Amino acid sequence: MRRLLALLGAGLRQNFALATIRHKFFKQKQERWLLLLFALGLLGAAPLVVGYFIVLGRLYAILKPMGQETALLTLAILAGQLLILVFGLFYVLSAFYFSRDLEFLVALPARPFEVIAAKFGVILVNEYLTVLLVVAPAFIVYGAMAARPIAYWPLAALVFLLLPVIPLALSGLLVMAMMRLVNVSRKKDFFILAGSLALLAAVLFLQLGLAGTRGPEEMMRFFTAADGLARLLGEKFPPCIWAARLLAEGFSARGIGYLILFGGISVAVLLLLLWAAERLFYRGLIGLSEMAARRTKLSAAALAERFARRRHDWQAILLREWRLMNRTPIFLLNGILSVVLVPVMLFFMVRSGAGSASLAFLKLLGSGDRSAEILFSAAFFIACGCLNGTASSTFSREGSSFWISKVIPVAPCRQVAGKFLHSYLVAVLGVLGGMAAARLALGLSWQSVLPAALLALVAGAFLTAINMAVDLARPLLTWTNPQRAIKQNLNVLLAMALDAGFVYAFYRLFVILRRAGLDGRQLILAMLAATALAAAAALFFLGRIAARRYARIAA
Amino acid sequence: MIELKNVCKSYNKGAVRAVDDLTLTVPPGEIFGFLGPNGAGKTTTIKMIVGILAPDSGAIAIAGRDNRREPLACKAVTAYVPDEPEIYERLTGLEYLNFIADVYGVPARERGERSRRWLEAFELAAVAADPIQTYSHGMRQKIVLTGALLVEPRVFVLDEPMTGLDPRSAHHLKEAMRAHCDRGGTLFFSTHVMEVAEKFCDRLAIIHKGRLAACGTLEELRRQAGDSGSLEKIFLETTGS
């Protein structure tokens, strides 16, 4: 137990870079402005959180007269657990099999289950932070509006603590089984990618199946039965129902029954994970870094042919970025694959009739207002192209190899140009995917799709430049696990918040221009001109700061 | 060729002086060995020469150009090999070499011949088309060295280059560096191997606690130390306190 706690403590300190934070902020007293930036970021998120509380309050008020208020809890728990299940897959894969501390951990006199338990603990703490904003407000709103007794609150805390255990442990079991199979192959990278996508597809299938089409009579039965909506929401993932009922019933006999069920299954799945770790973990891990090597000597002629082409420096940087991004499974999943995934998900959601958001979107688009249709399509294309970590981790992804960028005789602004082209290329692919989904799934006309795509492409240039600037301001180069460079990188989150702010500003500009009397082609051209101006300014700014920042980044 | 004038670098807002008023000149044609205990400031000095770190004060010139005012001109004539070969693992050896050749502007017709020569010398020809991820530590060190040699720069700055090299590769590297300096080039390198420094270097410097403790040919160091013993003995005496 002492060894497990030591491993867990070291893992948490490494994950949150506690030693670095203490050293930098309190010993070296450097970059203390980051603390202020962090506080400002929290402050910036405050309106969103308040808005979420208001929405939940209104939802409760709607559900209460129908006797369906428990659905609020089920919905929040389900959202939190699915979030963990989908994103947890890659997180678990990365932490269990691709972090650089593994070679060190494997050599320690620790049992496989202890290593896994420590890593699981670190992931768990991270997941608490991820789902805190989704789940905790629902628990608070329900507790306050239903005037629950005092015993509700410790139970709510317990449910919150147990919440990520089942989905994370399931992710861990799936990943360990997959890696055990993959590690016998010579083409591990390919199978890891293929396996991860298959797991993700399975999870998405489950998610899409949740709101599958039902007949009106069946739906009515769910709504008229007490707690029926909660059952409808949670039926594909019963732990959500158990947790919600546990909170609704409190310490009654039924409540204790749900506590035993939910807590017992959580502990059982965790124990199953640790049991499987003893049998599968090292077999899937050992030899994983040994990639297939051809070891074939090239002839002088073949070698000359490989060196026959000379590229410009910016082309060399672009090619390097493309190769490094697409050959690192974690980067690929968060880059090109994520921009492809969003339109594909939309397509299947609309086709399966699931997803009230997409249906509402359809309704809005079907209102016959062409300008609004173009604007909302553009916003969707922007989300498809830019809401990924490609641009906002472009410097961080270089990690400990950043010294190369500092010593090569290529001006920082030219290096940044190569990186911009790479990130923008990914954004363009996202816009193209969004266009395909808009045409095929939503049935939008080319008259709407083309101007929207043009707007999105220009906005994409602006956002790519801004997202790169965020990462350039403070790149995370000290990562030992590629997941940290892109998925757990604060720069990526900050950039996404900026992107969301831009989309809102984009909408406000639309409203202002419309109130000023512009409409139709004039309105779209004015939006295009304003976005192009912003993009030019952002690119100019990025070019200006590149040299100064490159000189200051310690590698 | 390499000139450091009153260079200072400190960390923790001046609490730790890594390099303290360092002045050195390495002329063309010279192999210059840079010695010092762990934490003496060797890597910090090297990183300032190649532009990874900026000095707090003082100036560094490469081939007569200030490396902060004209960084690109300095980088274009310098090749650097760090002590840890942290490079792009997901590229193949050939892709890495092509990348280096592209960014240094090595002509297409020359890069093939130069690469072949050094890949053969370092026994990397059979693995050059494989991902660097599959390389051992020594092989990674050799592919970084191949990249540096491919550029044929005027100045080589190598941080503990012999670490991880097998004897044959170390021999090839020493021969290549000797030939490079005989053609008028410069080599600035750090090492902990006293035998290599003693036999291989034209001049040596010993840095201790960020300050230059001794500098000159081996004979000059012996005279300064008042000791006719080995370099190891001089090193231990110079850095004893």
Coordinates of N, CA, C and O in Angstrom, one line a residue, chain A residues 23 27-30 98 100 189 288-300 302-304 306-313 315-317 319-320 323-324 327-329 398 400-412 550-555, chain B residues 11-13 47 50-54 71-72 75-76 78 80-82 84-109 111-112 115-116 119-120 125-131 133-135 139 144 150:
Chain A
H23 N 8.9 25.9 -8.1 CA 10.2 26.5 -8.4 C 10.1 27.8 -9.2 O 10.7 28.8 -8.9
K27 N 10.1 30.2 -6.2 CA 11.5 30.3 -6.0 C 12.2 31.3 -7.0 O 12.8 32.2 -6.6
Q28 N 12.0 30.9 -8.3 CA 12.5 31.8 -9.3 C 11.8 33.1 -9.5 O 12.3 34.1 -10.0
K29 N 10.5 33.1 -9.0 CA 9.6 34.2 -9.1 C 9.4 34.7 -10.5 O 9.5 35.9 -10.8
Q30 N 9.3 33.7 -11.4 CA 9.2 34.1 -12.9 C 7.8 33.8 -13.3 O 7.0 33.0 -12.7
F98 N 1.8 5.0 -23.4 CA 2.7 5.9 -24.1 C 3.4 7.0 -23.3 O 4.1 7.9 -23.9
R100 N 6.3 8.6 -21.0 CA 7.8 8.2 -21.0 C 8.3 7.7 -19.7 O 9.4 7.3 -19.6
D189 N 1.7 0.8 -34.5 CA 1.1 2.1 -34.6 C -0.2 2.0 -35.4 O -1.2 2.6 -35.0
L288 N 6.6 -2.6 -26.7 CA 5.8 -1.7 -27.4 C 6.6 -0.7 -28.2 O 6.3 -0.3 -29.3
S289 N 7.7 -0.2 -27.5 CA 8.5 0.8 -28.2 C 9.3 0.2 -29.3 O 10.0 1.0 -30.1
E290 N 9.4 -1.1 -29.4 CA 10.2 -1.7 -30.4 C 9.4 -1.7 -31.7 O 8.5 -2.6 -31.9
M291 N 9.6 -0.7 -32.5 CA 8.8 -0.7 -33.7 C 9.4 -1.5 -34.8 O 10.6 -1.9 -34.8
A292 N 8.6 -1.9 -35.8 CA 9.1 -2.7 -36.9 C 10.1 -1.9 -37.7 O 9.9 -0.8 -38.1
A293 N 11.3 -2.4 -37.8 CA 12.4 -1.8 -38.6 C 12.7 -2.7 -39.7 O 12.8 -3.9 -39.6
R294 N 12.9 -2.1 -40.9 CA 13.1 -2.9 -42.1 C 14.6 -3.4 -42.1 O 14.9 -4.4 -42.6
R295 N 15.5 -2.5 -41.7 CA 16.9 -2.8 -41.7 C 17.4 -3.2 -43.1 O 18.0 -4.3 -43.2
T296 N 17.0 -2.5 -44.1 CA 17.5 -2.8 -45.4 C 18.4 -1.7 -45.9 O 17.9 -0.5 -45.9
K297 N 19.5 -2.1 -46.3 CA 20.5 -1.1 -46.8 C 20.1 -0.5 -48.2 O 19.9 -1.3 -49.1
L298 N 20.1 0.8 -48.3 CA 19.7 1.3 -49.6 C 21.0 1.4 -50.5 O 22.1 1.7 -50.0
S299 N 20.8 1.2 -51.8 CA 21.9 1.3 -52.7 C 22.3 2.8 -52.8 O 21.5 3.7 -52.5
A300 N 23.5 3.1 -53.4 CA 23.9 4.4 -53.6 C 22.9 5.2 -54.5 O 22.6 6.4 -54.2
A302 N 19.7 4.5 -54.8 CA 18.4 4.7 -54.1 C 18.6 5.9 -53.1 O 17.7 6.7 -52.9
L303 N 19.8 5.9 -52.5 CA 20.0 7.0 -51.5 C 20.1 8.4 -52.3 O 19.5 9.3 -51.8
A304 N 20.7 8.4 -53.4 CA 20.8 9.6 -54.2 C 19.4 10.1 -54.6 O 19.1 11.3 -54.6
R306 N 16.7 9.5 -52.9 CA 16.0 10.1 -51.7 C 16.4 11.5 -51.4 O 15.7 12.2 -50.8
F307 N 17.6 11.8 -51.9 CA 18.1 13.2 -51.6 C 18.0 14.1 -52.8 O 18.6 15.2 -52.8
A308 N 17.3 13.7 -53.8 CA 17.4 14.4 -55.1 C 16.6 15.7 -55.0 O 16.9 16.6 -55.8
R309 N 15.7 15.8 -54.1 CA 14.8 17.0 -54.1 C 15.2 18.0 -53.0 O 15.3 17.6 -51.8
R310 N 15.4 19.2 -53.4 CA 15.7 20.3 -52.4 C 14.5 21.1 -52.2 O 13.9 21.6 -53.2
R311 N 14.1 21.3 -50.9 CA 12.9 22.1 -50.6 C 13.3 23.4 -50.0 O 14.3 23.6 -49.5
H312 N 12.3 24.4 -50.1 CA 12.5 25.6 -49.4 C 12.4 25.3 -47.9 O 11.8 24.3 -47.5
D313 N 12.9 26.2 -47.1 CA 12.9 26.0 -45.7 C 11.5 25.9 -45.1 O 11.2 25.0 -44.3
Q315 N 8.9 24.9 -46.7 CA 8.3 23.6 -47.1 C 8.8 22.5 -46.2 O 8.1 21.6 -45.9
A316 N 10.1 22.6 -45.9 CA 10.7 21.5 -45.0 C 10.0 21.5 -43.6 O 9.7 20.5 -43.1
I317 N 9.7 22.7 -43.1 CA 9.0 22.8 -41.8 C 7.6 22.3 -42.0 O 7.1 21.5 -41.1
L319 N 6.4 20.1 -44.1 CA 6.5 18.6 -44.2 C 6.8 17.9 -42.9 O 6.2 16.9 -42.5
R320 N 7.7 18.5 -42.1 CA 8.1 18.0 -40.8 C 6.8 18.0 -39.9 O 6.5 17.0 -39.3
R323 N 4.3 15.3 -41.0 CA 4.8 13.9 -40.7 C 4.7 13.7 -39.2 O 4.2 12.6 -38.8
L324 N 5.2 14.6 -38.4 CA 5.2 14.4 -36.9 C 3.8 14.3 -36.4 O 3.5 13.5 -35.5
R327 N 2.0 10.9 -37.7 CA 2.6 9.6 -37.3 C 2.6 9.4 -35.8 O 3.0 8.4 -35.3
T328 N 2.1 10.4 -35.0 CA 2.0 10.2 -33.6 C 0.5 9.9 -33.3 O -0.3 10.9 -33.5
P329 N 0.1 8.7 -32.9 CA -1.3 8.4 -32.9 C -2.1 9.4 -32.1 O -3.2 9.8 -32.5
E398 N 6.6 20.1 -30.3 CA 8.0 19.9 -30.6 C 8.7 19.3 -29.3 O 9.7 18.7 -29.4
S400 N 10.9 18.3 -26.3 CA 12.3 18.4 -26.1 C 13.2 18.6 -27.4 O 14.4 18.7 -27.3
S401 N 12.5 18.4 -28.5 CA 13.2 18.6 -29.8 C 13.2 20.1 -30.2 O 13.7 20.4 -31.3
F402 N 12.7 21.0 -29.4 CA 12.6 22.4 -29.8 C 13.9 23.0 -30.1 O 14.0 24.0 -30.8
W403 N 15.0 22.5 -29.5 CA 16.3 23.0 -29.7 C 16.7 23.1 -31.2 O 17.4 24.0 -31.6
I404 N 16.1 22.1 -31.9 CA 16.4 22.1 -33.4 C 15.9 23.4 -34.0 O 16.6 24.0 -34.8
S405 N 14.7 23.8 -33.7 CA 14.1 25.0 -34.2 C 14.9 26.2 -33.8 O 14.8 27.2 -34.5
K406 N 15.6 26.1 -32.7 CA 16.3 27.3 -32.2 C 17.7 27.4 -32.9 O 18.2 28.5 -33.0
V407 N 18.3 26.3 -33.3 CA 19.6 26.4 -33.9 C 19.6 26.4 -35.4 O 20.7 26.8 -36.0
I408 N 18.5 26.0 -36.1 CA 18.6 26.0 -37.6 C 18.6 27.5 -38.1 O 18.0 28.3 -37.5
P409 N 19.2 27.7 -39.2 CA 19.3 29.0 -39.8 C 18.1 29.4 -40.6 O 18.2 29.7 -41.8
V410 N 16.9 29.3 -39.9 CA 15.7 29.7 -40.6 C 15.0 30.7 -39.7 O 14.8 30.5 -38.5
A411 N 14.7 31.9 -40.3 CA 14.1 32.9 -39.5 C 12.8 32.5 -38.8 O 12.0 31.8 -39.4
P412 N 12.6 32.8 -37.5 CA 11.4 32.4 -36.8 C 10.1 32.6 -37.6 O 9.2 31.8 -37.6
Y550 N 10.7 33.3 -30.0 CA 11.7 32.2 -30.3 C 13.0 32.5 -29.5 O 13.6 31.5 -29.0
A551 N 13.4 33.7 -29.4 CA 14.6 34.0 -28.7 C 14.5 33.8 -27.2 O 15.4 33.5 -26.5
R552 N 13.3 33.9 -26.7 CA 13.1 33.8 -25.2 C 12.7 32.4 -24.8 O 12.8 32.1 -23.6
I553 N 12.3 31.6 -25.7 CA 11.9 30.2 -25.2 C 13.1 29.4 -24.9 O 14.0 29.3 -25.8
A554 N 13.2 28.9 -23.7 CA 14.4 28.1 -23.3 C 14.2 26.7 -23.7 O 13.1 26.1 -23.5
A555 N 15.1 26.2 -24.5 CA 15.0 24.8 -24.9 C 16.1 23.9 -24.3 O 17.1 24.3 -24.0
Chain B
Y11 N 20.7 32.3 -13.4 CA 19.3 31.8 -13.2 C 18.7 32.3 -11.9 O 19.5 32.8 -11.1
N12 N 17.5 32.0 -11.7 CA 16.8 32.4 -10.5 C 17.0 33.9 -10.1 O 17.3 34.3 -9.0
K13 N 16.8 34.7 -11.1 CA 17.0 36.2 -11.0 C 18.3 36.6 -10.4 O 18.4 37.3 -9.4
K47 N 25.2 26.4 -25.1 CA 23.8 26.8 -25.6 C 23.8 28.3 -25.9 O 23.0 28.7 -26.8
V50 N 25.4 28.7 -29.5 CA 24.6 28.3 -30.6 C 23.2 29.1 -30.7 O 22.4 28.8 -31.6
G51 N 23.0 29.9 -29.7 CA 21.8 30.7 -29.7 C 20.5 30.1 -29.1 O 19.4 30.7 -29.2
I52 N 20.7 29.1 -28.3 CA 19.6 28.5 -27.6 C 19.2 29.3 -26.4 O 18.1 29.6 -26.1
L53 N 20.3 29.8 -25.7 CA 20.1 30.7 -24.6 C 20.7 32.1 -24.9 O 21.7 32.1 -25.7
A54 N 20.2 33.1 -24.3 CA 20.7 34.5 -24.5 C 21.5 34.8 -23.3 O 21.1 34.6 -22.2
P71 N 21.7 36.6 -35.9 CA 21.6 35.2 -35.5 C 21.6 34.2 -36.7 O 22.2 33.2 -36.6
L72 N 20.9 34.6 -37.8 CA 20.8 33.6 -38.9 C 22.2 33.4 -39.6 O 22.5 32.3 -40.0
K75 N 24.1 31.1 -37.3 CA 23.6 29.7 -37.4 C 23.9 29.0 -38.7 O 24.1 27.8 -38.7
A76 N 24.0 29.8 -39.8 CA 24.2 29.2 -41.1 C 25.6 28.6 -41.2 O 25.9 27.7 -42.0
T78 N 27.2 27.3 -38.4 CA 27.5 26.5 -37.2 C 26.6 25.3 -37.2 O 25.4 25.3 -37.6
Y80 N 25.5 22.2 -34.5 CA 25.5 21.9 -33.1 C 25.0 20.5 -32.8 O 24.0 20.0 -33.4
V81 N 25.7 19.8 -31.9 CA 25.2 18.5 -31.5 C 25.1 18.5 -30.0 O 26.1 18.7 -29.3
P82 N 23.8 18.3 -29.5 CA 23.7 18.4 -28.0 C 24.1 17.1 -27.3 O 24.4 16.1 -28.0
E84 N 22.3 15.3 -25.3 CA 21.2 14.3 -25.4 C 20.6 14.4 -26.8 O 20.1 15.5 -27.2
P85 N 20.6 13.3 -27.6 CA 20.1 13.4 -29.0 C 18.5 13.4 -29.0 O 17.9 12.4 -29.5
E86 N 17.9 14.4 -28.5 CA 16.5 14.5 -28.6 C 16.0 15.0 -29.9 O 16.1 16.2 -30.2
I87 N 15.7 14.1 -30.8 CA 15.3 14.5 -32.2 C 13.9 13.9 -32.5 O 13.3 13.3 -31.7
Y88 N 13.5 14.2 -33.8 CA 12.1 13.8 -34.2 C 12.1 12.3 -34.3 O 12.4 11.8 -35.4
E89 N 11.5 11.7 -33.3 CA 11.5 10.2 -33.3 C 10.7 9.6 -34.5 O 10.9 8.5 -34.9
R90 N 9.7 10.3 -34.9 CA 8.7 9.8 -35.9 C 9.2 10.0 -37.3 O 8.5 9.5 -38.2
L91 N 10.3 10.6 -37.5 CA 10.9 10.7 -38.8 C 11.8 9.6 -39.0 O 12.4 9.0 -38.1
T92 N 12.1 9.2 -40.3 CA 13.1 8.2 -40.5 C 14.5 9.0 -40.5 O 14.5 10.2 -40.6
G93 N 15.6 8.2 -40.4 CA 16.9 8.9 -40.5 C 17.1 9.7 -41.7 O 17.5 10.8 -41.7
L94 N 16.6 9.2 -42.9 CA 16.8 9.9 -44.1 C 15.9 11.2 -44.1 O 16.4 12.2 -44.6
E95 N 14.7 11.1 -43.6 CA 13.9 12.3 -43.6 C 14.5 13.3 -42.7 O 14.4 14.5 -43.0
Y96 N 15.1 12.9 -41.6 CA 15.7 13.9 -40.7 C 16.9 14.5 -41.4 O 17.0 15.8 -41.4
L97 N 17.7 13.7 -42.1 CA 18.9 14.3 -42.8 C 18.4 15.2 -43.9 O 19.0 16.3 -44.1
N98 N 17.3 14.9 -44.6 CA 16.8 15.7 -45.7 C 16.3 17.0 -45.1 O 16.5 18.1 -45.7
F99 N 15.6 16.9 -43.9 CA 15.1 18.2 -43.3 C 16.3 19.1 -43.0 O 16.3 20.3 -43.3
I100 N 17.4 18.5 -42.4 CA 18.5 19.3 -42.0 C 19.2 19.9 -43.3 O 19.5 21.1 -43.3
A101 N 19.3 19.1 -44.3 CA 19.9 19.6 -45.6 C 19.0 20.7 -46.2 O 19.5 21.7 -46.7
D102 N 17.7 20.6 -46.1 CA 16.8 21.6 -46.6 C 16.9 22.9 -45.9 O 17.1 24.0 -46.5
V103 N 16.9 22.8 -44.5 CA 17.0 24.1 -43.8 C 18.3 24.8 -43.8 O 18.4 26.0 -43.6
Y104 N 19.4 24.0 -44.0 CA 20.7 24.6 -44.1 C 21.1 24.9 -45.6 O 22.1 25.4 -45.9
G105 N 20.2 24.6 -46.5 CA 20.4 24.9 -47.9 C 21.5 24.1 -48.5 O 22.2 24.6 -49.4
V106 N 21.7 22.8 -48.2 CA 22.7 22.0 -48.8 C 22.2 21.6 -50.2 O 21.1 21.1 -50.3
P107 N 23.0 21.9 -51.2 CA 22.6 21.5 -52.6 C 22.2 20.1 -52.7 O 22.8 19.2 -52.1
A108 N 21.2 19.8 -53.6 CA 20.7 18.4 -53.7 C 21.8 17.5 -54.2 O 21.8 16.3 -53.7
R109 N 22.6 17.9 -55.1 CA 23.6 17.0 -55.7 C 24.7 16.6 -54.7 O 25.4 15.6 -54.8
R111 N 24.1 16.5 -51.1 CA 23.6 15.9 -49.9 C 23.6 14.4 -49.9 O 23.9 13.7 -48.9
G112 N 23.4 13.8 -51.1 CA 23.4 12.4 -51.3 C 24.8 11.8 -51.0 O 24.9 10.8 -50.2
S115 N 25.8 12.3 -47.3 CA 25.1 11.5 -46.4 C 25.6 10.0 -46.5 O 25.8 9.4 -45.5
R116 N 25.8 9.6 -47.7 CA 26.2 8.2 -47.9 C 27.5 8.0 -47.2 O 27.7 7.0 -46.5
L119 N 26.9 8.0 -43.4 CA 26.0 6.9 -43.0 C 26.9 5.6 -43.0 O 26.7 4.7 -42.1
E120 N 27.7 5.5 -44.0 CA 28.6 4.3 -44.1 C 29.6 4.3 -42.9 O 29.8 3.3 -42.2
A125 N 23.9 3.0 -42.5 CA 23.3 2.9 -43.9 C 22.1 1.9 -43.9 O 21.1 2.1 -44.6
A126 N 22.2 0.8 -43.1 CA 21.1 -0.2 -43.2 C 19.9 0.3 -42.4 O 18.8 -0.3 -42.6
V127 N 20.0 1.3 -41.6 CA 18.8 1.7 -40.8 C 18.3 3.1 -41.2 O 17.3 3.6 -40.6
A128 N 19.0 3.7 -42.1 CA 18.7 5.1 -42.5 C 17.2 5.3 -42.9 O 16.6 6.3 -42.6
A129 N 16.6 4.2 -43.5 CA 15.2 4.4 -43.9 C 14.2 4.0 -42.8 O 13.0 4.0 -43.1
D130 N 14.7 3.6 -41.6 CA 13.8 3.3 -40.5 C 13.5 4.5 -39.7 O 14.3 5.4 -39.6
P131 N 12.4 4.4 -38.9 CA 12.1 5.6 -38.0 C 13.2 5.7 -36.9 O 13.7 4.7 -36.4
Q133 N 12.7 6.3 -34.0 CA 12.2 5.7 -32.8 C 12.8 4.3 -32.6 O 12.9 3.8 -31.5
T134 N 13.2 3.7 -33.7 CA 13.7 2.3 -33.6 C 15.2 2.3 -33.3 O 15.8 1.3 -33.1
Y135 N 15.9 3.5 -33.2 CA 17.3 3.6 -33.0 C 17.7 3.5 -31.5 O 16.9 3.9 -30.6
M139 N 22.9 5.2 -31.8 CA 22.5 5.4 -33.2 C 21.9 6.8 -33.4 O 22.1 7.5 -34.4
V144 N 22.4 12.4 -35.4 CA 22.6 13.9 -35.2 C 23.9 14.3 -35.7 O 24.0 15.4 -36.4
L150 N 26.8 16.6 -42.5 CA 26.2 16.8 -43.8 C 26.2 18.3 -44.2 O 26.3 18.7 -45.4

